[in-house]
mmCIF file of C-alpha atoms (C1' of nucleotides) in Angstrom:
data_model
loop_
_atom_site.group_PDB
_atom_site.id
_atom_site.type_symbol
_atom_site.label_atom_id
_atom_site.label_comp_id
_atom_site.label_asym_id
_atom_site.label_seq_id
_atom_site.Cartn_x
_atom_site.Cartn_y
_atom_site.Cartn_z
ATOM 1 C CA MET A 1 31.742 -35.161 37.461
ATOM 2 C CA ALA A 2 33.028 -38.247 39.111
ATOM 3 C CA CYS A 3 34.520 -39.771 35.939
ATOM 4 C CA VAL A 4 37.236 -37.161 35.678
ATOM 5 C CA PRO A 5 40.565 -37.536 37.445
ATOM 6 C CA ALA A 6 41.355 -34.528 39.564
ATOM 7 C CA ALA A 7 44.579 -33.778 37.713
ATOM 8 C CA ASP A 8 42.849 -33.720 34.338
ATOM 9 C CA ARG A 9 40.082 -31.530 35.587
ATOM 10 C CA GLU A 10 42.587 -29.199 37.101
ATOM 11 C CA ARG A 11 44.345 -28.970 33.760
ATOM 12 C CA ALA A 12 41.040 -28.202 32.079
ATOM 13 C CA VAL A 13 40.299 -25.480 34.575
ATOM 14 C CA LYS A 14 43.776 -24.124 34.061
ATOM 15 C CA GLU A 15 43.227 -24.078 30.327
ATOM 16 C CA VAL A 16 39.946 -22.262 30.580
ATOM 17 C CA ALA A 17 41.299 -19.803 33.100
ATOM 18 C CA GLN A 18 44.278 -19.112 30.887
ATOM 19 C CA ALA A 19 42.113 -18.447 27.848
ATOM 20 C CA TYR A 20 39.893 -16.249 29.961
ATOM 21 C CA GLU A 21 42.775 -14.160 31.197
ATOM 22 C CA ARG A 22 44.195 -13.792 27.712
ATOM 23 C CA ILE A 23 40.948 -12.593 26.195
ATOM 24 C CA LYS A 24 40.460 -10.321 29.140
ATOM 25 C CA VAL A 25 43.750 -8.642 28.372
ATOM 26 C CA GLN A 26 43.346 -8.508 24.619
ATOM 27 C CA GLN A 27 39.699 -7.551 24.330
ATOM 28 C CA PRO A 28 40.176 -3.831 25.029
ATOM 29 C CA LEU A 29 42.613 -3.626 22.117
ATOM 30 C CA LEU A 30 39.676 -3.762 19.752
ATOM 31 C CA LEU A 31 38.387 -0.473 21.096
ATOM 32 C CA LEU A 32 41.687 1.251 20.567
ATOM 33 C CA HIS A 33 41.355 1.186 16.818
ATOM 34 C CA HIS A 34 41.223 4.526 15.154
ATOM 35 C CA HIS A 35 38.416 3.374 12.939
ATOM 36 C CA CYS A 36 35.897 1.755 15.184
ATOM 37 C CA SER A 37 33.868 -0.053 12.582
ATOM 38 C CA GLY A 38 30.753 -1.993 13.356
ATOM 39 C CA ASP A 39 32.586 -5.209 12.631
ATOM 40 C CA GLN A 40 35.214 -4.441 15.199
ATOM 41 C CA LEU A 41 32.678 -3.526 17.790
ATOM 42 C CA LEU A 42 30.789 -6.652 16.974
ATOM 43 C CA ALA A 43 33.979 -8.630 17.331
ATOM 44 C CA HIS A 44 34.538 -6.970 20.674
ATOM 45 C CA SER A 45 31.046 -7.902 21.714
ATOM 46 C CA LEU A 46 31.602 -11.458 20.619
ATOM 47 C CA LEU A 47 34.818 -11.585 22.580
ATOM 48 C CA GLY A 48 32.847 -10.524 25.575
ATOM 49 C CA GLU A 49 30.494 -13.383 25.017
ATOM 50 C CA ALA A 50 33.394 -15.761 24.654
ATOM 51 C CA MET A 51 34.601 -14.565 28.008
ATOM 52 C CA ARG A 52 31.219 -15.225 29.460
ATOM 53 C CA ALA A 53 31.282 -18.708 28.044
ATOM 54 C CA LEU A 54 34.621 -19.276 29.705
ATOM 55 C CA GLU A 55 33.253 -17.934 32.942
ATOM 56 C CA VAL A 56 30.379 -20.350 32.770
ATOM 57 C CA ALA A 57 32.733 -23.213 31.992
ATOM 58 C CA LEU A 58 34.894 -22.235 34.926
ATOM 59 C CA ALA A 59 31.911 -21.887 37.191
ATOM 60 C CA VAL A 60 30.612 -25.306 36.224
ATOM 61 C CA MET A 61 33.922 -26.972 36.760
ATOM 62 C CA LYS A 62 34.572 -25.122 39.957
ATOM 63 C CA GLN A 63 31.188 -26.089 41.239
ATOM 64 C CA GLN A 64 32.034 -29.705 40.667
ATOM 65 C CA GLN A 65 35.326 -29.392 42.501
ATOM 66 C CA PRO A 66 35.177 -26.490 44.921
ATOM 67 C CA ALA A 67 38.646 -27.097 46.328
ATOM 68 C CA LEU A 68 40.309 -26.628 42.971
ATOM 69 C CA ALA A 69 43.152 -24.157 42.767
ATOM 70 C CA GLN A 70 42.544 -20.611 41.630
ATOM 71 C CA PRO A 71 43.283 -19.780 37.991
ATOM 72 C CA PRO A 72 46.750 -18.468 37.231
ATOM 73 C CA SER A 73 45.883 -14.845 37.571
ATOM 74 C CA PRO A 74 48.839 -12.540 38.096
ATOM 75 C CA ARG A 75 46.873 -10.493 40.588
ATOM 76 C CA PRO A 76 43.701 -10.811 42.632
ATOM 77 C CA ASP A 77 40.728 -10.885 40.336
ATOM 78 C CA ASP A 78 37.659 -9.523 42.018
ATOM 79 C CA HIS A 79 35.456 -10.403 39.132
ATOM 80 C CA TYR A 80 36.581 -13.978 39.118
ATOM 81 C CA LYS A 81 35.904 -14.293 42.814
ATOM 82 C CA ALA A 82 32.535 -12.691 42.361
ATOM 83 C CA THR A 83 31.781 -15.141 39.591
ATOM 84 C CA VAL A 84 32.598 -18.149 41.700
ATOM 85 C CA SER A 85 30.787 -16.893 44.751
ATOM 86 C CA THR A 86 27.750 -16.032 42.709
ATOM 87 C CA THR A 87 27.766 -19.452 41.166
ATOM 88 C CA ALA A 88 27.112 -20.899 44.563
ATOM 89 C CA ARG A 89 23.964 -18.807 44.586
ATOM 90 C CA ARG A 90 22.904 -19.737 41.110
ATOM 91 C CA GLY A 91 19.207 -19.417 40.703
ATOM 92 C CA SER A 92 18.911 -16.679 43.242
ATOM 93 C CA LYS A 93 18.893 -12.974 42.620
ATOM 94 C CA ARG A 94 20.616 -11.724 39.489
ATOM 95 C CA GLN A 95 24.099 -10.410 39.842
ATOM 96 C CA ARG A 96 25.900 -8.054 37.546
ATOM 97 C CA SER A 97 29.582 -8.357 37.040
ATOM 98 C CA SER A 98 31.911 -8.485 34.119
ATOM 99 C CA SER A 99 35.625 -8.546 33.893
ATOM 100 C CA SER A 100 35.369 -7.271 30.351
ATOM 101 C CA SER A 101 33.396 -4.381 31.663
ATOM 102 C CA VAL A 102 35.967 -3.778 34.319
ATOM 103 C CA ALA A 103 38.691 -3.904 31.725
ATOM 104 C CA MET A 104 36.886 -1.391 29.584
ATOM 105 C CA GLU A 105 36.341 0.863 32.538
ATOM 106 C CA GLU A 106 39.962 0.663 33.471
ATOM 107 C CA ALA A 107 40.890 1.463 29.900
ATOM 108 C CA ALA A 108 38.562 4.437 30.020
ATOM 109 C CA GLY A 109 40.032 5.620 33.280
ATOM 110 C CA ASN A 110 36.987 4.953 35.369
ATOM 111 C CA LYS A 111 37.894 5.644 38.943
ATOM 112 C CA ASN A 112 35.161 3.609 40.532
ATOM 113 C CA PRO A 113 34.525 0.456 38.512
ATOM 114 C CA SER A 114 32.532 -1.111 41.288
ATOM 115 C CA SER A 115 29.621 1.265 40.806
ATOM 116 C CA SER A 116 29.766 1.731 37.034
ATOM 117 C CA ARG A 117 29.854 -1.060 34.497
ATOM 118 C CA VAL A 118 30.044 -0.963 30.735
ATOM 119 C CA SER A 119 28.964 -3.496 28.200
ATOM 120 C CA LEU A 120 28.435 -3.688 24.475
ATOM 121 C CA SER A 121 25.164 -5.032 23.258
ATOM 122 C CA THR A 122 22.888 -5.156 20.273
ATOM 123 C CA MET A 123 19.877 -5.258 22.583
ATOM 124 C CA PRO A 124 20.454 -2.537 25.154
ATOM 125 C CA TYR A 125 16.824 -2.037 26.042
ATOM 126 C CA ASP A 126 15.993 -5.530 27.191
ATOM 127 C CA ASP A 127 18.068 -6.594 30.155
ATOM 128 C CA GLY A 128 15.335 -7.822 32.443
ATOM 129 C CA TYR A 129 14.885 -4.644 34.389
ATOM 130 C CA VAL A 130 12.253 -1.993 33.969
ATOM 131 C CA TRP A 131 13.777 1.326 32.995
ATOM 132 C CA ARG A 132 12.306 4.736 32.483
ATOM 133 C CA LYS A 133 13.928 7.143 30.111
ATOM 134 C CA TYR A 134 14.614 10.534 31.620
ATOM 135 C CA GLY A 135 16.877 12.212 29.138
ATOM 136 C CA GLU A 136 18.672 12.177 25.862
ATOM 137 C CA LYS A 137 21.753 14.045 24.784
ATOM 138 C CA THR A 138 23.865 14.388 21.731
ATOM 139 C CA ILE A 139 27.313 13.517 22.892
ATOM 140 C CA ASN A 140 30.170 15.524 21.523
ATOM 141 C CA GLY A 141 32.207 13.705 18.920
ATOM 142 C CA THR A 142 29.617 11.109 18.058
ATOM 143 C CA SER A 143 26.859 11.021 15.484
ATOM 144 C CA TYR A 144 24.515 9.176 17.846
ATOM 145 C CA THR A 145 22.548 10.363 20.837
ATOM 146 C CA ARG A 146 22.879 8.968 24.327
ATOM 147 C CA SER A 147 19.741 8.003 26.191
ATOM 148 C CA TYR A 148 19.517 8.102 29.968
ATOM 149 C CA PHE A 149 17.433 5.661 31.955
ATOM 150 C CA ARG A 150 16.648 5.242 35.616
ATOM 151 C CA CYS A 151 14.940 2.424 37.427
ATOM 152 C CA THR A 152 11.179 2.707 37.080
ATOM 153 C CA TYR A 153 10.836 2.041 40.797
ATOM 154 C CA LYS A 154 13.241 4.806 41.800
ATOM 155 C CA TYR A 155 10.598 6.723 43.724
ATOM 156 C CA ASP A 156 8.822 3.634 45.012
ATOM 157 C CA THR A 157 11.806 1.844 46.435
ATOM 158 C CA GLY A 158 14.571 4.407 46.300
ATOM 159 C CA CYS A 159 16.439 2.301 43.787
ATOM 160 C CA GLN A 160 19.360 4.350 42.463
ATOM 161 C CA ALA A 161 20.152 2.192 39.462
ATOM 162 C CA THR A 162 20.632 4.115 36.244
ATOM 163 C CA LYS A 163 22.030 3.350 32.851
ATOM 164 C CA HIS A 164 22.752 5.199 29.664
ATOM 165 C CA VAL A 165 22.720 3.722 26.207
ATOM 166 C CA GLN A 166 24.724 5.056 23.326
ATOM 167 C CA GLN A 167 24.844 3.602 19.866
ATOM 168 C CA GLN A 168 28.407 3.266 18.708
ATOM 169 C CA ALA A 169 28.111 1.763 15.267
ATOM 170 C CA GLY A 170 25.933 -0.098 12.864
ATOM 171 C CA GLY A 171 22.240 0.341 12.474
ATOM 172 C CA ASN A 172 22.341 0.238 8.711
ATOM 173 C CA HIS A 173 21.576 -2.562 6.287
ATOM 174 C CA THR A 174 24.967 -4.193 6.613
ATOM 175 C CA ASP A 175 25.941 -3.806 10.263
ATOM 176 C CA PRO A 176 23.844 -4.540 13.312
ATOM 177 C CA PRO A 177 23.606 -1.603 15.687
ATOM 178 C CA VAL A 178 26.065 -1.861 18.529
ATOM 179 C CA PHE A 179 25.273 -0.032 21.732
ATOM 180 C CA GLN A 180 27.458 0.780 24.677
ATOM 181 C CA VAL A 181 25.443 0.402 27.829
ATOM 182 C CA THR A 182 26.797 1.913 31.019
ATOM 183 C CA TYR A 183 25.179 0.867 34.271
ATOM 184 C CA ASN A 184 25.496 2.965 37.383
ATOM 185 C CA ASN A 185 24.570 1.726 40.834
ATOM 186 C CA GLU A 186 23.051 -1.593 41.660
ATOM 187 C CA HIS A 187 19.342 -2.248 41.731
ATOM 188 C CA THR A 188 18.037 -2.115 45.260
ATOM 189 C CA CYS A 189 14.476 -2.679 44.164
ATOM 190 C CA ASN A 190 12.911 -6.081 43.646
ATOM 191 C CA SER A 191 12.515 -5.707 39.907
ATOM 192 C CA SER A 192 15.398 -8.118 39.483
ATOM 193 C CA SER A 193 13.163 -10.932 40.682
ATOM 194 C CA GLN A 194 11.140 -10.332 37.604
ATOM 195 C CA ALA A 195 14.243 -10.924 35.589
ATOM 196 C CA ALA A 196 14.997 -14.085 37.516
ATOM 197 C CA ALA A 197 11.547 -15.365 36.681
ATOM 198 C CA MET A 198 12.081 -14.964 32.977
ATOM 199 C CA PRO A 199 12.019 -17.995 30.738
ATOM 200 C CA PRO A 200 15.162 -20.073 30.407
ATOM 201 C CA LEU A 201 17.560 -19.221 27.663
ATOM 202 C CA ILE A 202 17.524 -22.584 25.989
ATOM 203 C CA GLN A 203 14.933 -22.543 23.279
ATOM 204 C CA ASP A 204 14.065 -24.488 20.210
ATOM 205 C CA SER A 205 15.969 -23.150 17.275
ATOM 206 C CA ASP A 206 12.688 -22.442 15.552
ATOM 207 C CA ASP A 207 11.605 -20.057 18.252
ATOM 208 C CA GLU A 208 12.087 -16.369 17.999
ATOM 209 C CA TYR A 209 14.822 -15.025 20.171
ATOM 210 C CA GLN A 210 12.770 -13.206 22.739
ATOM 211 C CA THR A 211 14.965 -14.014 25.690
ATOM 212 C CA PRO A 212 16.086 -11.134 27.852
ATOM 213 C CA LEU A 213 19.451 -9.613 27.315
ATOM 214 C CA LEU A 214 22.090 -11.190 29.413
ATOM 215 C CA SER A 215 24.804 -8.666 29.038
ATOM 216 C CA SER A 216 28.370 -9.482 29.792
ATOM 217 C CA GLN A 217 27.610 -8.254 33.252
ATOM 218 C CA GLU A 218 25.320 -11.150 33.930
ATOM 219 C CA PRO A 219 27.392 -14.180 33.196
ATOM 220 C CA LEU A 220 25.792 -16.605 35.569
ATOM 221 C CA LEU A 221 22.204 -16.696 34.488
ATOM 222 C CA LEU A 222 22.778 -19.340 31.925
ATOM 223 C CA PRO A 223 21.130 -22.623 32.787
ATOM 224 C CA VAL A 224 23.300 -25.078 34.639
ATOM 225 C CA ILE A 225 24.573 -27.435 31.988
ATOM 226 C CA SER A 226 27.369 -29.906 31.830
ATOM 227 C CA MET A 227 30.598 -29.104 30.052
ATOM 228 C CA GLN A 228 29.742 -31.685 27.424
ATOM 229 C CA GLN A 229 26.402 -30.057 26.788
ATOM 230 C CA PHE A 230 28.056 -26.688 26.750
ATOM 231 C CA CYS A 231 30.476 -27.652 24.001
ATOM 232 C CA THR A 232 28.609 -30.189 21.932
ATOM 233 C CA GLU A 233 24.944 -29.562 22.362
ATOM 234 C CA THR A 234 24.666 -25.883 23.035
ATOM 235 C CA PRO A 235 22.574 -24.381 20.256
ATOM 236 C CA VAL A 236 23.143 -20.837 19.189
ATOM 237 C CA ALA A 237 19.955 -20.003 21.012
ATOM 238 C CA VAL A 238 21.575 -20.607 24.371
ATOM 239 C CA LEU A 239 23.868 -17.699 23.767
ATOM 240 C CA PRO A 240 22.711 -14.231 24.742
ATOM 241 C CA PRO A 241 21.162 -11.904 22.185
ATOM 242 C CA PRO A 242 24.298 -10.031 21.165
ATOM 243 C CA VAL A 243 25.675 -13.215 19.669
ATOM 244 C CA LEU A 244 22.308 -14.343 18.458
ATOM 245 C CA GLU A 245 21.728 -11.166 16.565
ATOM 246 C CA ALA A 246 25.181 -11.252 15.109
ATOM 247 C CA SER A 247 24.733 -14.842 14.037
ATOM 248 C CA ALA A 248 21.423 -13.975 12.497
ATOM 249 C CA LEU A 249 23.174 -11.542 10.232
ATOM 250 C CA LEU A 250 26.002 -13.825 9.348
ATOM 251 C CA PRO A 251 26.001 -17.019 7.342
ATOM 252 C CA PHE A 252 25.883 -19.167 10.447
ATOM 253 C CA ASP A 253 23.492 -22.021 10.804
ATOM 254 C CA GLN A 254 22.007 -23.394 13.974
ATOM 255 C CA THR A 255 24.604 -26.077 14.452
ATOM 256 C CA PRO A 256 26.296 -26.332 17.817
ATOM 257 C CA LEU A 257 28.548 -23.433 18.554
ATOM 258 C CA CYS A 258 31.719 -25.478 18.480
ATOM 259 C CA GLN A 259 31.018 -26.671 14.951
ATOM 260 C CA GLN A 260 30.448 -23.259 13.483
ATOM 261 C CA GLU A 261 32.965 -21.242 11.607
ATOM 262 C CA PRO A 262 33.557 -18.227 13.797
ATOM 263 C CA LEU A 263 33.388 -14.613 12.687
ATOM 264 C CA PHE A 264 37.105 -14.319 13.167
ATOM 265 C CA PRO A 265 39.501 -17.211 13.180
ATOM 266 C CA ILE A 266 39.341 -18.351 16.767
ATOM 267 C CA ASN A 267 39.842 -22.051 16.898
ATOM 268 C CA MET A 268 36.946 -22.630 19.253
ATOM 269 C CA GLN A 269 36.645 -26.185 18.033
ATOM 270 C CA ARG A 270 40.067 -27.039 19.349
ATOM 271 C CA PHE A 271 39.406 -25.176 22.548
ATOM 272 C CA CYS A 272 36.208 -27.126 23.132
ATOM 273 C CA ASP A 273 37.896 -30.360 22.200
ATOM 274 C CA THR A 274 40.654 -29.708 24.680
ATOM 275 C CA VAL A 275 38.283 -28.965 27.502
ATOM 276 C CA LEU A 276 36.031 -31.842 26.605
ATOM 277 C CA ALA A 277 38.903 -34.254 26.401
ATOM 278 C CA ALA A 278 39.976 -33.431 29.899
ATOM 279 C CA HIS A 279 36.588 -32.992 31.399
ATOM 280 C CA CYS A 280 34.354 -35.552 29.799
ATOM 281 C CA HIS A 281 36.434 -38.654 29.300
ATOM 282 C CA GLY A 282 39.239 -38.536 31.720
ATOM 283 C CA GLY A 283 41.572 -36.105 30.025
ATOM 284 C CA ASP A 284 43.014 -37.987 27.131
ATOM 285 C CA ASP A 285 46.669 -37.128 26.917
ATOM 286 C CA THR A 286 46.456 -36.988 23.146
ATOM 287 C CA ALA A 287 45.040 -33.542 23.614
ATOM 288 C CA PRO A 288 47.799 -31.860 25.557
ATOM 289 C CA VAL A 289 46.897 -28.777 27.464
ATOM 290 C CA SER A 290 48.856 -25.716 26.576
ATOM 291 C CA THR A 291 50.776 -23.957 29.276
ATOM 292 C CA THR A 292 52.640 -21.618 26.972
ATOM 293 C CA THR A 293 52.439 -17.881 27.153
ATOM 294 C CA ALA A 294 50.919 -15.695 24.491
ATOM 295 C CA ALA A 295 54.343 -14.800 23.167
ATOM 296 C CA GLU A 296 55.433 -18.363 22.618
ATOM 297 C CA ALA A 297 52.113 -19.794 21.611
ATOM 298 C CA SER A 298 51.755 -21.644 18.353
ATOM 299 C CA PRO A 299 48.788 -22.804 16.316
ATOM 300 C CA ALA A 300 49.484 -26.347 17.411
ATOM 301 C CA ASP A 301 49.079 -25.860 21.116
ATOM 302 C CA ASP A 302 47.245 -22.650 21.673
ATOM 303 C CA PRO A 303 43.487 -22.493 21.206
ATOM 304 C CA PHE A 304 43.674 -18.724 20.960
ATOM 305 C CA TYR A 305 46.690 -18.431 18.758
ATOM 306 C CA ASP A 306 44.474 -17.457 15.861
ATOM 307 C CA LEU A 307 42.779 -14.822 17.949
ATOM 308 C CA GLU A 308 46.119 -13.269 18.711
ATOM 309 C CA LEU A 309 46.968 -13.174 15.028
ATOM 310 C CA PHE A 310 43.661 -11.540 14.345
ATOM 311 C CA LEU A 311 44.191 -8.886 16.953
ATOM 312 C CA LEU A 312 47.734 -8.162 15.920
ATOM 313 C CA SER A 313 47.227 -8.157 12.176
ATOM 314 C CA ASP A 314 44.068 -6.102 12.348
ATOM 315 C CA SER A 315 45.602 -3.401 14.478
ATOM 316 C CA ASP A 316 46.441 -0.172 12.729
ATOM 317 C CA TYR A 317 48.019 1.755 15.561
ATOM 318 C "C1'" DG B 1 -6.457 10.193 33.174
ATOM 319 C "C1'" DA B 2 -2.280 7.766 34.273
ATOM 320 C "C1'" DG B 3 2.032 6.674 32.967
ATOM 321 C "C1'" DA B 4 5.819 7.006 29.629
ATOM 322 C "C1'" DT B 5 8.531 9.720 26.427
ATOM 323 C "C1'" DT B 6 10.446 13.919 24.487
ATOM 324 C "C1'" DT B 7 13.139 17.865 24.778
ATOM 325 C "C1'" DG B 8 14.860 22.236 26.255
ATOM 326 C "C1'" DA B 9 16.696 24.126 30.509
ATOM 327 C "C1'" DC B 10 19.469 23.846 34.364
ATOM 328 C "C1'" DC B 11 23.449 22.437 37.105
ATOM 329 C "C1'" DA B 12 28.015 20.704 38.340
ATOM 330 C "C1'" DG B 13 32.570 19.478 37.002
ATOM 331 C "C1'" DT B 14 36.567 20.527 34.302
ATOM 332 C "C1'" DA C 1 32.934 28.121 28.156
ATOM 333 C "C1'" DC C 2 32.101 23.500 27.243
ATOM 334 C "C1'" DT C 3 30.321 19.011 28.259
ATOM 335 C "C1'" DG C 4 27.757 15.364 30.460
ATOM 336 C "C1'" DG C 5 24.013 14.264 33.558
ATOM 337 C "C1'" DT C 6 19.524 15.346 35.433
ATOM 338 C "C1'" DC C 7 15.170 17.845 35.887
ATOM 339 C "C1'" DA C 8 10.648 18.942 34.644
ATOM 340 C "C1'" DA C 9 7.039 20.743 31.658
ATOM 341 C "C1'" DA C 10 4.935 19.497 27.409
ATOM 342 C "C1'" DT C 11 3.459 15.921 24.679
ATOM 343 C "C1'" DC C 12 2.191 11.324 23.455
ATOM 344 C "C1'" DT C 13 0.102 6.680 24.011
ATOM 345 C "C1'" DC C 14 -2.959 3.437 25.812
#
DNA sequence: GAGATTTGACCAGT
DNA sequence: ACTGGTCAAATCTC
């Protein structure tokens, strides 16, 4: 966007990258609760979607200024690099990657995160690929069964992609079912092209939400939109099904995402305002960008201060 | 009848 | 021995 001074845009990118890194670190805490209620899993899922939104914002801004500095990550972030590189190929073959997934895998002690990815979803059976169920097991310690799927074209193309889906919570009248979906191996078949040919995510709010699942592993399939559109015009329908389903069960309306009251007290409005201020009208200095750490953050300067309070106060370990 | 799902059996890792 | 992942025959659906 030519109207934005480089310094302001860089601050905006820094802001988004900082929020992204913070959520990335804090998201796994939700799964460490002794009582993994549906609400907490849903919150975890929503955090994942928030991360995706930040990824998209980063990708958009990076695309507009490729030479921009890397986000302030304390260590090399493979997922971030994958995100940026995939952005350059937006519109081509689907890619699966998710830092939240990686974080969860690391938390679970997964030794090979590159070939196994985990996501939480309320729509585990619709991710754009064609799967064939080949088994079901009752997993020890859970009251739900785990279903095993392989790529339908396994024997046609030798595709080794598999996934298993396990319900973790919900499924009753009050909580939406939350599924943990674990993907193993990448698709080597061409079934992903079918997914790429699926209808765009943006729909009229009156339409039914029939869009394919874009799990947290597929952050870059969202339509290319401007930051302003992303924050001010994005209807709930542009978000992937996990959020859509959650919003359908909560007293949310179809107003733009930034104007909604969130499930938990994240000040997304201020976050969007901050990014918009820098990105859309030259970075008005009246909206200072926070550079504080999580420890010294305050409600006045930290868009995710409320999130931190939520995570800390809700913890029971 | 073809393809998908179900479900008990089997196997490998711990 | 226990558990998770896969196989394959039986069954179901279109």
